[in-house]
Coordinates of C-alpha atoms and ligand atoms in Angstrom, one line a residue:
Chain A
M202 CA -0.5 0.0 0.1
H203 CA 1.1 3.6 -0.8
P204 CA 2.7 5.3 2.3
A205 CA 1.0 8.2 2.1
F206 CA 2.9 10.4 4.8
S207 CA -0.9 12.4 6.5
V208 CA -1.4 9.4 7.3
I209 CA 1.4 7.8 8.5
F210 CA 1.7 11.2 10.6
F211 CA -1.7 10.4 11.8
T212 CA -1.4 7.5 13.1
T213 CA 1.6 8.2 14.7
A214 CA 1.1 11.8 16.2
S215 CA -3.1 11.1 17.7
G216 CA -1.2 7.6 18.4
A217 CA 1.2 9.3 20.6
G218 CA -1.4 11.8 21.3
Y219 CA -4.1 9.4 22.7
G220 CA -1.4 7.5 24.8
L221 CA -0.6 10.6 26.7
L222 CA -3.7 12.0 27.2
A223 CA -5.2 8.7 28.6
L224 CA -2.0 7.5 30.6
M225 CA -2.6 11.7 31.9
G226 CA -6.1 11.7 32.5
L227 CA -5.6 7.7 34.9
L228 CA -2.2 8.4 37.2
G229 CA -4.4 12.2 37.3
A230 CA -7.2 11.4 38.4
A231 CA -5.0 8.6 41.0
Q232 CA -3.3 11.5 41.7
A233 CA -0.2 9.6 40.9
L234 CA 1.1 13.1 39.4
P235 CA 0.3 16.4 40.7
A236 CA -1.7 18.7 39.9
D237 CA 0.6 21.7 39.4
R238 CA -0.8 23.9 36.0
W239 CA 2.9 23.6 34.0
L240 CA 2.3 20.5 34.0
G241 CA -0.9 20.5 32.7
L242 CA -0.9 23.0 30.3
L243 CA 2.5 21.4 29.1
G244 CA 1.5 17.6 28.8
L245 CA -2.0 17.9 27.8
G246 CA -1.5 21.1 25.5
L247 CA 1.0 18.3 23.7
A248 CA -1.3 15.2 23.8
L249 CA -4.6 17.1 22.4
G250 CA -2.1 19.0 19.8
L251 CA -0.4 15.9 18.6
I252 CA -4.3 14.9 18.5
G253 CA -5.9 17.5 16.2
G254 CA -2.8 18.2 14.1
G255 CA -2.9 13.7 13.4
L256 CA -7.1 14.8 12.8
M257 CA -6.1 18.3 10.3
S258 CA -3.6 16.4 8.5
S259 CA -6.1 13.2 8.0
S260 CA -8.7 15.2 6.7
A261 CA -6.5 17.1 4.5
H262 CA -5.9 13.8 2.3
L263 CA -9.8 14.0 2.0
G264 CA -11.1 14.9 -2.1
R265 CA -14.2 16.4 -0.3
P266 CA -13.2 17.5 3.4
E267 CA -16.2 20.5 3.2
R268 CA -18.4 17.1 3.5
A269 CA -16.7 16.0 6.2
R270 CA -19.8 16.1 8.6
F271 CA -21.0 13.1 6.7
A272 CA -18.7 10.5 8.2
F273 CA -20.3 11.2 11.6
S274 CA -23.2 9.3 10.0
Q275 CA -22.3 5.8 9.3
W276 CA -21.1 4.4 12.5
R277 CA -23.3 1.7 13.1
S278 CA -21.5 0.1 9.9
S279 CA -18.7 1.8 9.4
W280 CA -15.3 2.0 11.7
L281 CA -14.3 4.5 10.1
S282 CA -17.2 6.4 11.0
R283 CA -16.6 5.4 14.7
E284 CA -12.9 6.7 14.3
A285 CA -14.2 9.9 14.0
V286 CA -17.8 10.3 16.5
A287 CA -15.2 8.6 19.1
A288 CA -12.8 11.3 18.0
V289 CA -14.7 14.1 18.6
A290 CA -17.1 13.0 21.8
T291 CA -13.5 12.7 23.6
F292 CA -13.0 16.0 22.9
V293 CA -15.6 17.0 25.9
P294 CA -13.4 15.1 28.4
A295 CA -11.0 16.0 27.1
G296 CA -11.4 19.6 27.6
L297 CA -12.7 19.7 30.9
F298 CA -10.0 17.9 32.2
A299 CA -7.4 19.9 30.9
L300 CA -9.5 22.6 32.1
G301 CA -9.3 21.6 35.6
W302 CA -6.4 20.8 36.2
V303 CA -4.4 23.7 34.0
G304 CA -7.6 26.0 35.7
L305 CA -8.4 24.9 38.9
G306 CA -4.8 23.1 39.7
R307 CA -7.3 20.3 40.3
T308 CA -7.4 17.1 39.6
D309 CA -10.2 15.2 42.2
G310 CA -13.6 15.1 42.6
A311 CA -15.1 15.1 39.5
M312 CA -12.3 16.8 37.8
A313 CA -10.8 12.8 38.0
A314 CA -14.2 11.4 36.4
F315 CA -13.4 13.3 33.6
G316 CA -9.6 12.1 33.8
V317 CA -11.2 8.2 33.6
L318 CA -13.7 9.4 30.9
S319 CA -10.7 10.9 28.7
A320 CA -8.8 7.8 29.0
A321 CA -11.5 6.0 27.6
G322 CA -12.0 7.5 24.9
A323 CA -9.4 7.8 24.0
G324 CA -8.8 3.7 24.1
L325 CA -12.1 3.2 21.7
T326 CA -10.9 6.3 19.2
V327 CA -7.4 4.7 18.6
A328 CA -9.2 1.0 18.6
A329 CA -11.3 2.0 16.5
T330 CA -8.6 3.0 14.4
A331 CA -6.6 -0.2 14.3
M332 CA -10.2 -1.7 13.1
I333 CA -10.4 0.4 10.5
Y334 CA -6.9 -1.1 9.1
A335 CA -6.9 -4.8 11.2
S336 CA -11.2 -5.0 9.2
L337 CA -9.7 -4.7 5.4
K338 CA -9.8 -8.7 4.6
P339 CA -8.0 -8.0 0.9
I340 CA -4.3 -6.6 2.7
P341 CA -3.6 -9.8 4.6
H342 CA -0.7 -7.7 6.6
W343 CA -3.4 -6.1 8.2
H344 CA -6.6 -8.3 8.8
N345 CA -4.9 -10.7 11.7
V346 CA -4.5 -10.4 15.7
F347 CA -1.8 -8.1 15.8
T348 CA -2.7 -5.0 14.5
L349 CA -5.4 -4.3 17.6
P350 CA -3.3 -4.9 20.4
G351 CA 0.4 -3.0 18.4
Y352 CA -2.1 0.3 18.2
L353 CA -3.4 0.5 20.9
L354 CA 0.3 -0.6 23.0
F355 CA 2.2 1.7 20.6
G356 CA 0.6 4.7 21.6
L357 CA -0.1 3.3 25.3
M358 CA 4.2 3.6 24.8
T359 CA 5.1 6.5 22.8
G360 CA 2.2 8.6 25.5
A361 CA 4.2 7.0 28.2
L362 CA 7.5 8.0 27.1
W363 CA 6.5 11.5 26.3
L364 CA 5.0 11.7 30.1
S365 CA 8.3 10.1 31.5
A366 CA 10.1 13.4 29.3
L367 CA 7.9 16.0 30.1
A368 CA 7.2 14.8 33.8
H369 CA 10.9 15.2 35.1
P370 CA 10.8 19.1 35.0
F371 CA 8.1 19.2 36.9
N372 CA 9.9 16.6 40.3
A373 CA 7.0 14.9 38.7
A374 CA 8.4 11.0 37.7
G375 CA 7.4 9.2 40.1
W376 CA 8.4 5.5 39.5
A377 CA 5.4 5.0 38.1
V378 CA 6.0 7.5 35.4
R379 CA 9.0 6.0 35.0
L380 CA 8.1 2.1 35.1
L381 CA 5.9 2.2 33.1
P382 CA 7.7 3.0 29.4
V383 CA 10.2 0.5 30.5
V384 CA 6.9 -2.2 30.7
L385 CA 5.0 -0.4 27.7
V386 CA 8.1 -0.2 25.6
A387 CA 9.1 -4.4 26.0
A388 CA 5.5 -5.3 25.6
A389 CA 5.1 -3.4 22.3
W390 CA 8.6 -4.8 21.0
G391 CA 7.7 -8.9 22.1
L392 CA 4.2 -8.2 19.7
K393 CA 6.1 -6.0 16.7
A394 CA 8.2 -9.0 16.8
A395 CA 5.5 -12.1 16.5
C396 CA 3.5 -9.6 14.7
W397 CA 6.3 -9.6 11.1
R398 CA 7.7 -13.5 12.6
H399 CA 3.9 -14.3 11.9
L400 CA 4.0 -12.2 8.5
D401 CA 7.0 -13.8 7.2
S402 CA 6.0 -17.0 8.2
R403 CA 1.3 -17.2 6.7
P404 CA 0.8 -20.1 5.4
E405 CA -2.4 -19.6 3.8
R406 CA -2.3 -16.7 1.5
L407 CA -4.4 -15.3 -1.8
T408 CA -2.9 -16.0 -5.3
A409 CA -3.5 -15.2 -9.1
N410 CA -5.1 -18.0 -10.4
R411 CA -8.2 -18.1 -7.0
A412 CA -8.1 -13.7 -7.8
L413 CA -8.5 -14.7 -11.8
G414 CA -11.1 -17.9 -11.5
L415 CA -8.7 -20.4 -13.1
P416 CA -8.2 -23.5 -10.9
E417 CA -5.1 -24.9 -12.7
G418 CA -2.0 -23.6 -14.5
R419 CA 0.4 -21.4 -14.3
V420 CA -0.3 -17.6 -14.7
R421 CA 1.4 -15.0 -16.4
V422 CA 1.3 -11.2 -16.7
I423 CA 1.5 -10.9 -20.4
D424 CA -0.5 -7.1 -20.7
W425 CA -2.0 -5.0 -18.1
P426 CA -4.8 -2.6 -19.5
H427 CA -3.0 0.8 -19.2
S428 CA 0.9 1.9 -20.4
Q429 CA 0.5 4.2 -17.3
A430 CA 0.3 3.6 -13.7
N431 CA -3.9 4.1 -12.7
Y432 CA -5.3 4.7 -9.7
V433 CA -4.9 1.0 -8.5
L434 CA -1.5 0.6 -9.0
K435 CA -1.0 4.5 -7.6
E436 CA -2.4 3.4 -4.3
M437 CA -2.6 -0.2 -4.1
G438 CA 0.9 -1.5 -6.2
Y439 CA 3.5 0.6 -3.9
Q440 CA 6.5 -2.0 -2.8
V441 CA 9.4 -1.8 -1.5
A442 CA 12.1 -3.9 -1.9
R443 CA 12.8 -6.3 0.2
Q444 CA 16.5 -6.0 1.8
H445 CA 15.4 -2.1 1.8
A446 CA 12.5 -3.1 3.9
R447 CA 14.8 -5.6 6.0
T448 CA 17.1 -2.1 6.6
L449 CA 14.1 -0.1 8.1
R450 CA 12.9 -3.1 9.7
L451 CA 16.4 -3.1 11.9
A452 CA 16.3 0.5 12.3
T453 CA 12.9 0.2 14.0
H454 CA 14.0 -2.4 15.9
A455 CA 17.1 0.1 17.5
L456 CA 15.3 3.2 17.2
A457 CA 11.6 2.8 18.3
F458 CA 12.4 -0.2 21.2
A459 CA 15.8 -0.4 21.8
L460 CA 17.1 2.8 22.7
P461 CA 14.1 3.4 24.5
L462 CA 14.0 0.5 26.4
A463 CA 17.9 0.8 27.0
L464 CA 17.2 5.3 28.4
S465 CA 14.2 4.1 30.1
L466 CA 16.1 1.0 32.1
L467 CA 18.5 4.1 33.3
V468 CA 16.5 6.7 34.0
L469 CA 14.0 4.1 36.5
A470 CA 17.5 3.2 37.7
G471 CA 18.4 6.8 38.7
A472 CA 22.1 6.2 37.1
A473 CA 19.8 8.9 34.1
G474 CA 17.6 12.2 34.1
G475 CA 15.1 14.0 31.6
G476 CA 17.6 14.1 29.0
A477 CA 17.9 10.4 28.6
A478 CA 13.8 10.6 29.0
L479 CA 13.8 13.2 26.0
L480 CA 15.6 10.5 24.6
A481 CA 13.8 8.4 24.7
A482 CA 10.7 10.3 23.5
L483 CA 12.2 11.3 19.9
A484 CA 13.7 8.3 19.7
G485 CA 10.3 6.5 20.2
T486 CA 8.7 8.5 18.3
L487 CA 10.6 8.7 15.4
G488 CA 11.2 4.5 15.5
M489 CA 6.9 4.5 15.4
G490 CA 7.5 6.9 12.1
L491 CA 9.2 4.3 10.4
E492 CA 7.5 1.5 12.0
R493 CA 4.2 2.6 10.3
W494 CA 6.0 3.6 7.4
L495 CA 6.7 0.0 7.1
F496 CA 3.2 -1.4 8.3
F497 CA 1.8 0.7 5.3
A498 CA 4.6 -0.3 2.3
E499 CA 5.0 -4.2 3.7
A500 CA 1.5 -4.2 2.5
R501 CA 0.0 -6.1 -0.1
H502 CA -3.9 -5.7 -1.3
A503 CA -5.2 -8.8 -3.2
A504 CA -6.3 -6.1 -6.0
T505 CA -1.8 -7.2 -6.6
L506 CA -2.3 -10.0 -7.8
Y507 CA -3.8 -8.8 -11.1
Y508 CA -0.6 -6.9 -11.9
G509 CA 1.4 -9.9 -11.8
A510 CA 1.7 -11.0 -7.7
E511 CA 1.6 -14.7 -7.7
R512 CA 0.0 -14.8 -3.9
V513 CA -0.1 -12.0 -0.9
Chain B
M297 CA -27.0 3.7 4.6
T298 CA -23.8 2.4 5.0
T299 CA -25.9 -1.2 6.5
L300 CA -26.0 -3.8 3.8
P301 CA -29.8 -4.7 3.1
P302 CA -31.3 -8.2 3.6
P303 CA -29.6 -10.7 1.3
T304 CA -31.3 -9.8 -2.3
P305 CA -33.9 -12.0 -4.4
R306 CA -32.3 -10.5 -7.1
R307 CA -29.1 -10.0 -7.8
L308 CA -28.4 -8.7 -11.2
G309 CA -25.1 -9.3 -13.0
L310 CA -22.4 -10.2 -15.5
V311 CA -21.4 -13.7 -16.7
I312 CA -17.4 -13.1 -18.3
D313 CA -16.4 -16.3 -20.6
L314 CA -12.5 -16.4 -20.3
D315 CA -12.7 -19.2 -22.8
T316 CA -14.0 -16.7 -25.2
C317 CA -13.2 -13.1 -24.1
V318 CA -9.9 -11.9 -27.5
G319 CA -9.4 -9.3 -25.4
C320 CA -10.2 -6.6 -28.3
Q321 CA -10.8 -3.7 -25.1
G322 CA -14.1 -3.3 -26.7
C323 CA -16.3 -3.8 -23.8
V324 CA -13.8 -1.2 -22.2
T325 CA -14.5 1.4 -24.8
N326 CA -18.3 1.3 -25.0
C327 CA -17.9 1.0 -21.0
K328 CA -16.6 4.5 -21.0
E329 CA -17.8 6.0 -24.5
W330 CA -22.1 5.3 -22.3
N331 CA -20.9 6.1 -18.7
T332 CA -18.9 9.4 -19.3
G333 CA -22.1 10.6 -19.6
G334 CA -24.3 8.9 -16.6
H335 CA -25.4 8.3 -13.6
M336 CA -21.4 8.3 -12.2
G337 CA -20.1 10.0 -14.3
P338 CA -18.1 11.5 -15.9
L339 CA -15.3 9.4 -15.9
T340 CA -12.0 11.9 -16.5
D341 CA -8.8 11.6 -18.3
L342 CA -6.4 13.3 -16.9
D343 CA -3.5 14.8 -18.9
P344 CA -4.8 13.0 -21.8
Y345 CA -2.4 13.2 -24.8
G346 CA 0.1 14.2 -22.4
P347 CA 2.9 11.8 -21.0
K348 CA 1.0 10.8 -17.7
V349 CA -2.3 10.3 -19.0
D350 CA -4.8 8.8 -16.4
G351 CA -8.1 8.2 -16.2
V352 CA -11.2 6.8 -14.4
W353 CA -12.2 3.2 -16.2
F354 CA -15.0 0.9 -14.8
N355 CA -13.6 -2.4 -16.7
R356 CA -10.2 -3.3 -17.3
V357 CA -8.9 -5.8 -19.5
H358 CA -5.7 -7.8 -18.0
S359 CA -3.9 -10.2 -20.7
F360 CA -2.3 -12.9 -19.2
E361 CA -0.6 -16.4 -20.4
I362 CA -1.6 -20.1 -18.7
N363 CA 1.1 -23.2 -18.6
P364 CA 3.4 -20.6 -20.7
G365 CA 6.9 -21.7 -21.9
A366 CA 9.2 -24.8 -22.2
E367 CA 7.9 -26.1 -19.3
G368 CA 4.4 -25.5 -19.4
D369 CA 1.8 -28.5 -20.8
P370 CA 0.7 -27.6 -24.4
E371 CA -2.7 -28.9 -23.8
T372 CA -3.5 -26.1 -21.3
A373 CA -1.1 -23.5 -22.4
R374 CA -3.1 -20.7 -23.7
T375 CA -3.8 -16.6 -23.5
V376 CA -6.7 -15.7 -21.0
H377 CA -7.7 -12.1 -21.7
F378 CA -9.5 -10.8 -18.1
P379 CA -12.1 -8.1 -18.1
R380 CA -12.5 -6.5 -14.3
S381 CA -15.2 -4.8 -13.6
C382 CA -17.2 -4.3 -10.2
L383 CA -18.9 -7.4 -9.2
H384 CA -21.7 -6.8 -7.1
C385 CA -21.2 -8.4 -4.3
A386 CA -23.5 -9.6 -1.8
Q387 CA -21.9 -8.9 1.1
P388 CA -19.6 -5.8 0.4
D389 CA -17.2 -4.2 3.0
C390 CA -16.3 -1.5 -0.3
V391 CA -19.6 -0.4 1.1
T392 CA -20.3 -1.0 5.0
V393 CA -17.1 1.0 5.7
C394 CA -18.0 4.0 4.1
P395 CA -18.5 6.6 6.7
T396 CA -20.7 8.5 4.6
G397 CA -23.7 6.0 3.5
A398 CA -22.5 7.5 -0.1
S399 CA -22.0 3.5 -1.0
Y400 CA -24.7 1.4 -1.2
K401 CA -26.6 -1.4 -2.0
R402 CA -29.3 -1.4 -3.8
A403 CA -32.5 -4.2 -2.5
E404 CA -33.5 -4.3 -5.1
D405 CA -31.2 -5.8 -7.4
G406 CA -28.1 -5.8 -5.6
I407 CA -26.7 -3.4 -7.6
V408 CA -23.7 -1.6 -5.5
L409 CA -23.6 2.7 -6.6
I410 CA -21.5 5.1 -4.9
D411 CA -23.8 8.5 -4.9
Q412 CA -22.2 11.1 -5.6
E413 CA -23.3 14.4 -3.5
R414 CA -22.6 12.5 -0.5
C415 CA -19.1 10.9 -0.8
I416 CA -16.5 12.7 0.5
G417 CA -13.1 10.6 -1.1
C418 CA -11.6 9.4 1.8
K419 CA -10.5 6.8 0.1
L420 CA -11.3 3.5 2.2
C421 CA -13.8 1.9 0.5
S422 CA -11.3 0.7 -2.8
W423 CA -8.8 0.1 0.2
A424 CA -11.5 -3.0 1.1
C425 CA -12.4 -3.6 -2.4
P426 CA -10.7 -7.1 -3.2
Y427 CA -10.9 -6.7 -6.9
G428 CA -9.5 -3.4 -7.4
A429 CA -12.7 -2.4 -9.0
R430 CA -12.7 1.2 -8.0
E431 CA -10.9 4.2 -9.3
Y432 CA -10.6 7.7 -7.4
D433 CA -11.6 10.5 -9.7
P434 CA -9.8 13.3 -7.9
D435 CA -10.9 15.7 -10.3
A436 CA -14.2 15.3 -8.9
G437 CA -12.4 13.9 -5.4
T438 CA -14.5 11.3 -5.1
M439 CA -14.9 7.5 -6.0
K440 CA -16.3 5.9 -9.0
K441 CA -17.1 2.6 -10.2
C442 CA -19.3 0.3 -12.7
T443 CA -22.9 0.8 -12.2
L444 CA -24.0 -2.0 -14.2
C445 CA -25.5 0.3 -16.5
V446 CA -28.4 0.9 -13.7
D447 CA -29.1 4.3 -16.3
R448 CA -29.3 1.7 -19.5
I449 CA -31.4 -1.5 -18.1
Y450 CA -34.3 0.6 -16.8
N451 CA -34.3 2.7 -19.7
E452 CA -37.4 3.2 -21.3
T453 CA -36.9 5.5 -23.8
L454 CA -34.2 3.0 -24.9
P455 CA -35.5 -0.6 -27.2
E456 CA -35.9 -3.0 -25.3
A457 CA -33.4 -5.1 -27.0
E458 CA -30.9 -2.1 -26.2
R459 CA -31.5 -2.8 -22.5
Q460 CA -27.9 -4.4 -21.4
P461 CA -24.9 -2.8 -19.5
A462 CA -22.9 -1.1 -23.0
C463 CA -19.9 -3.8 -22.0
V464 CA -22.5 -6.5 -22.4
L465 CA -24.3 -5.1 -26.2
T466 CA -20.4 -4.1 -27.5
C467 CA -18.9 -7.4 -27.3
P468 CA -18.4 -9.0 -30.8
S469 CA -16.8 -12.1 -29.1
R470 CA -20.2 -12.7 -26.9
A471 CA -18.3 -13.3 -24.0
R472 CA -20.3 -10.9 -21.6
H473 CA -23.9 -12.0 -20.4
F474 CA -26.2 -10.2 -17.9
G475 CA -29.1 -10.6 -15.9
D476 CA -30.8 -12.2 -13.0
L477 CA -28.0 -14.8 -11.1
G478 CA -30.2 -15.2 -8.2
D479 CA -33.1 -16.8 -10.0
P480 CA -31.4 -20.4 -10.8
D481 CA -33.7 -20.6 -14.3
S482 CA -31.9 -17.8 -15.5
A483 CA -30.5 -17.6 -18.7
V484 CA -26.9 -16.7 -16.7
S485 CA -27.8 -18.9 -13.8
R486 CA -27.5 -22.2 -16.3
L487 CA -24.7 -21.0 -18.8
V488 CA -22.6 -20.8 -14.7
A489 CA -23.3 -23.9 -13.9
E490 CA -22.7 -26.2 -17.8
R491 CA -19.4 -24.6 -17.9
G492 CA -18.4 -25.0 -14.0
G493 CA -18.7 -20.6 -13.3
Q494 CA -16.1 -19.7 -10.8
A495 CA -16.3 -16.6 -7.8
L496 CA -13.5 -14.4 -7.8
L497 CA -11.7 -15.3 -4.6
A498 CA -14.6 -16.7 -2.4
E499 CA -12.8 -17.1 0.8
L500 CA -13.1 -13.9 1.4
G501 CA -16.9 -13.9 1.4
Y502 CA -17.5 -11.1 -0.4
G503 CA -19.7 -13.3 -2.3
P504 CA -19.5 -11.6 -6.1
V505 CA -22.2 -11.9 -8.2
N506 CA -19.5 -11.9 -11.3
V507 CA -19.3 -15.4 -12.4
Y508 CA -16.1 -16.1 -14.7
L509 CA -16.1 -19.3 -17.2
P510 CA -13.0 -20.7 -17.4
P511 CA -11.3 -21.9 -20.4
R512 CA -12.4 -25.1 -21.8
R513 CA -9.1 -27.8 -21.8
K514 CA -8.1 -28.0 -25.7
G515 CA -6.7 -31.1 -26.2
P516 CA -4.9 -32.9 -28.7
P517 CA -7.1 -32.6 -31.6
P518 CA -9.3 -36.5 -31.5
D519 CA -6.8 -37.9 -34.7
G520 CA -3.4 -36.7 -34.2
P521 CA -2.4 -33.6 -36.3
R522 CA -3.3 -34.0 -39.6
E523 CA -1.7 -32.7 -43.0
L524 CA -2.9 -29.9 -44.9
T525 CA -4.6 -30.8 -48.2
P526 CA -4.6 -27.4 -50.6
A527 CA -8.1 -26.2 -51.0
G528 CA -10.8 -26.6 -53.9
P529 CA -10.9 -30.3 -56.1
A530 CA -7.7 -31.8 -57.8
D531 CA -9.4 -31.2 -61.1
D532 CA -9.7 -28.0 -61.0
P533 CA -8.2 -26.3 -64.2
L534 CA -6.6 -23.8 -62.7
A535 CA -4.5 -25.4 -60.1
W536 CA -1.6 -24.9 -61.5
L537 CA -2.2 -21.8 -60.3
D538 CA -1.4 -23.1 -56.7
R539 CA 2.2 -24.9 -57.7
P540 CA 4.5 -21.9 -57.9
V541 CA 3.1 -20.8 -54.5
P542 CA 5.6 -22.2 -51.2
R543 CA 3.3 -23.7 -48.6
Ligands
SF4_887 S1 -15.9 -5.8 -6.5 FE1 -16.0 -4.5 -5.0 S2 -16.4 -2.8 -5.7 FE2 -17.6 -4.4 -7.0 S3 -19.4 -4.6 -5.3 FE3 -17.9 -5.7 -5.0 S4 -15.5 -5.2 -3.4 FE4 -17.8 -3.6 -4.0
SF4_888 S1 -14.5 7.5 -0.8 FE1 -16.9 7.5 -0.5 S2 -18.3 6.2 -1.2 FE2 -15.6 5.4 -0.2 S3 -15.6 4.8 2.0 FE3 -15.4 7.0 0.9 S4 -16.5 8.1 1.5 FE4 -17.4 5.7 1.1
SF4_889 S1 -21.7 -2.8 -16.6 FE1 -21.6 -1.3 -17.3 S2 -20.5 0.4 -15.9 FE2 -20.3 -2.0 -15.8 S3 -18.7 -2.4 -16.6 FE3 -20.1 -2.8 -18.2 S4 -20.5 -1.2 -19.2 FE4 -18.7 -0.6 -17.5

C-alpha cells in the first residue's frame, strides 16, 4: 500500500497524543501526578496538539473535505465513522479535564472522573483507528490479530515515553511514571517481533489463480490494461524492495524499541535523568514513524494479484 | 446507509467467459463512452494527450498466459484475457466501511452504487475492494465504479433489446452475459452451472455476484495432427496456379 505521509503522520501523532492523554487522565485521577498547572498545560497541550494536528492531517487527504460532516453518520457499520465520532466525543471530557487541571489546579473529584473518561475515549478512538485497518480482508498484512493490540500498545508506549520526558522538569517522575515506559516498550517490542514473524511465515495466501478464477495452471502477466499507472496501482501497487524493508526493520528495532528501552531502564534505575527520558521519547516517536511507514509499505493488497503478484 | 440490505432475491450481474474473450478492449471503450455521460459520470481523463495519461475507467481488460514456456503443458498453455469490473458482491465490505453513507447496495436488485453528492473521497472503500474495482476521480474528489449500467438496463427510452449493459452489447465475441444470478433458471445461471463458473477469491467472503467461466480444456485433436490438403478439387482447371506458391 502506498505509504501516504498524511496518514502515517496522523496515526503516529494521534497515537502518541491519545496515549499521553490516557496516561495523564488515569495517573492524574489516581493522584499519581501532582496537579501542577504547568505540567498540565504542557502535557495536555502536547497531547491535544498531537491529536488535533493528526486529525487535521488526515482530513487533508480527503477529496471533498467540505463534506466531512457526513462521516459521522454511519457508525453502525463503519469503523472510520466510529473513529470520527469517538475522536470528537473524546474532546469533551479531555477539554474539561484540561480546564480543571490547568485552570483550577485540580485533578480530584469530578475532574478525576473526566480524567478517566478521557482515557476511555482515547482508548476507544485508537481501537477504532486500528479496526479500520484490521477489518480490511483484502490486505492480509493488516487483517490479523496483531493490528488492534499493536495500535493500542504503540500509542500507550509513545505516550508513556513523552509523559516521562515531560514529568522530569517538574520533579513529577515518580516510580510509576518511570516504570511505565520500560514495561510498555518491552511489551510493544515483543508484539512487533511476533507480528513480523507471523507475516513472514503465513502459510495461507491469496493467489493469482484464485483472483482470476482459473482453477489450474501457472499464471503470468503479459499485458496490463493501461500503459501508465492508474489509481489502483498508485494507491495499492506500492512495493518496497525486500532488502530495503529489512534495513528499515532493523532501524525500527533500534529506534523504536532498543534505544528507548535502554534509556528508560537507566532512568528507572536513577542513573540518568530528564535528558535521557527526552531522548527516549524522541527516538521512540521517530521509530514509530518508521514502523508505520513499513506497516503501509509492506502491506500487499489483493488487487495486485491482477498486476503480477503471485500471492499476497 | 452503509449497512447492507437483507440478501436480495434479485442479483443482477455479469457472467464473463474467459474462453471466448479475445481482449479486444471493445467493452472497455463502450463502457467509458456510455458511462462518461451516465449515472456516475464524467469518467475524468487527466492529461489525456500528454505523457502521464491517467483516467477513470469502470472496466479494465488484463492479459495473462497460462502454463507458458517449454516446461508448460501444451494442452493447457494458452492466453487468457481477463476483464475486470465491479462484481456487485452480495457482502461488499466496500459498502460497510464507507463512513458517509455514499456507498450503498440496492435492496431491489443488489447493484452497488456510490452517491456522488455524499462521497468525501476518503478512499477507504477502494482499499476494502479485493478486486480493485473502484477508481478515484481526483478531479471530482469522489470515488467511482461500474454502475452495472443502471441507467441502461431500466431505461424505457431505449428499445428493449438495448436495455443491457454497454459492455455486454458491444462484445464482438459474446463473452459477456447479463442477467439475474439470483434466479436459478435464468440463462446466466444455467450458463454458470453448465460451464463450472468461478467466484473470484471466494475465501474472502464477499460473495461476488459476477461469475467467470474458465477456459475450456483444449486437448490434442482427436485423430492426431493432420496434413493440410490444398483447397479446391484436384481437377480444378486453375490448379497449376497454386503449384508455384510455397506452402
Ligand atoms: S467488486 Fe469491489 S466495489 Fe464491487 S461490490 Fe465487490 S467489493 Fe464492492
Ligand atoms: S471514498 Fe466515498 S464512497 Fe468510498 S468510503 Fe469514502 S466516502 Fe464512502
Ligand atoms: S456494466 Fe456498464 S458500467 Fe459496468 S463495466 Fe459494463 S459497461 Fe461498464
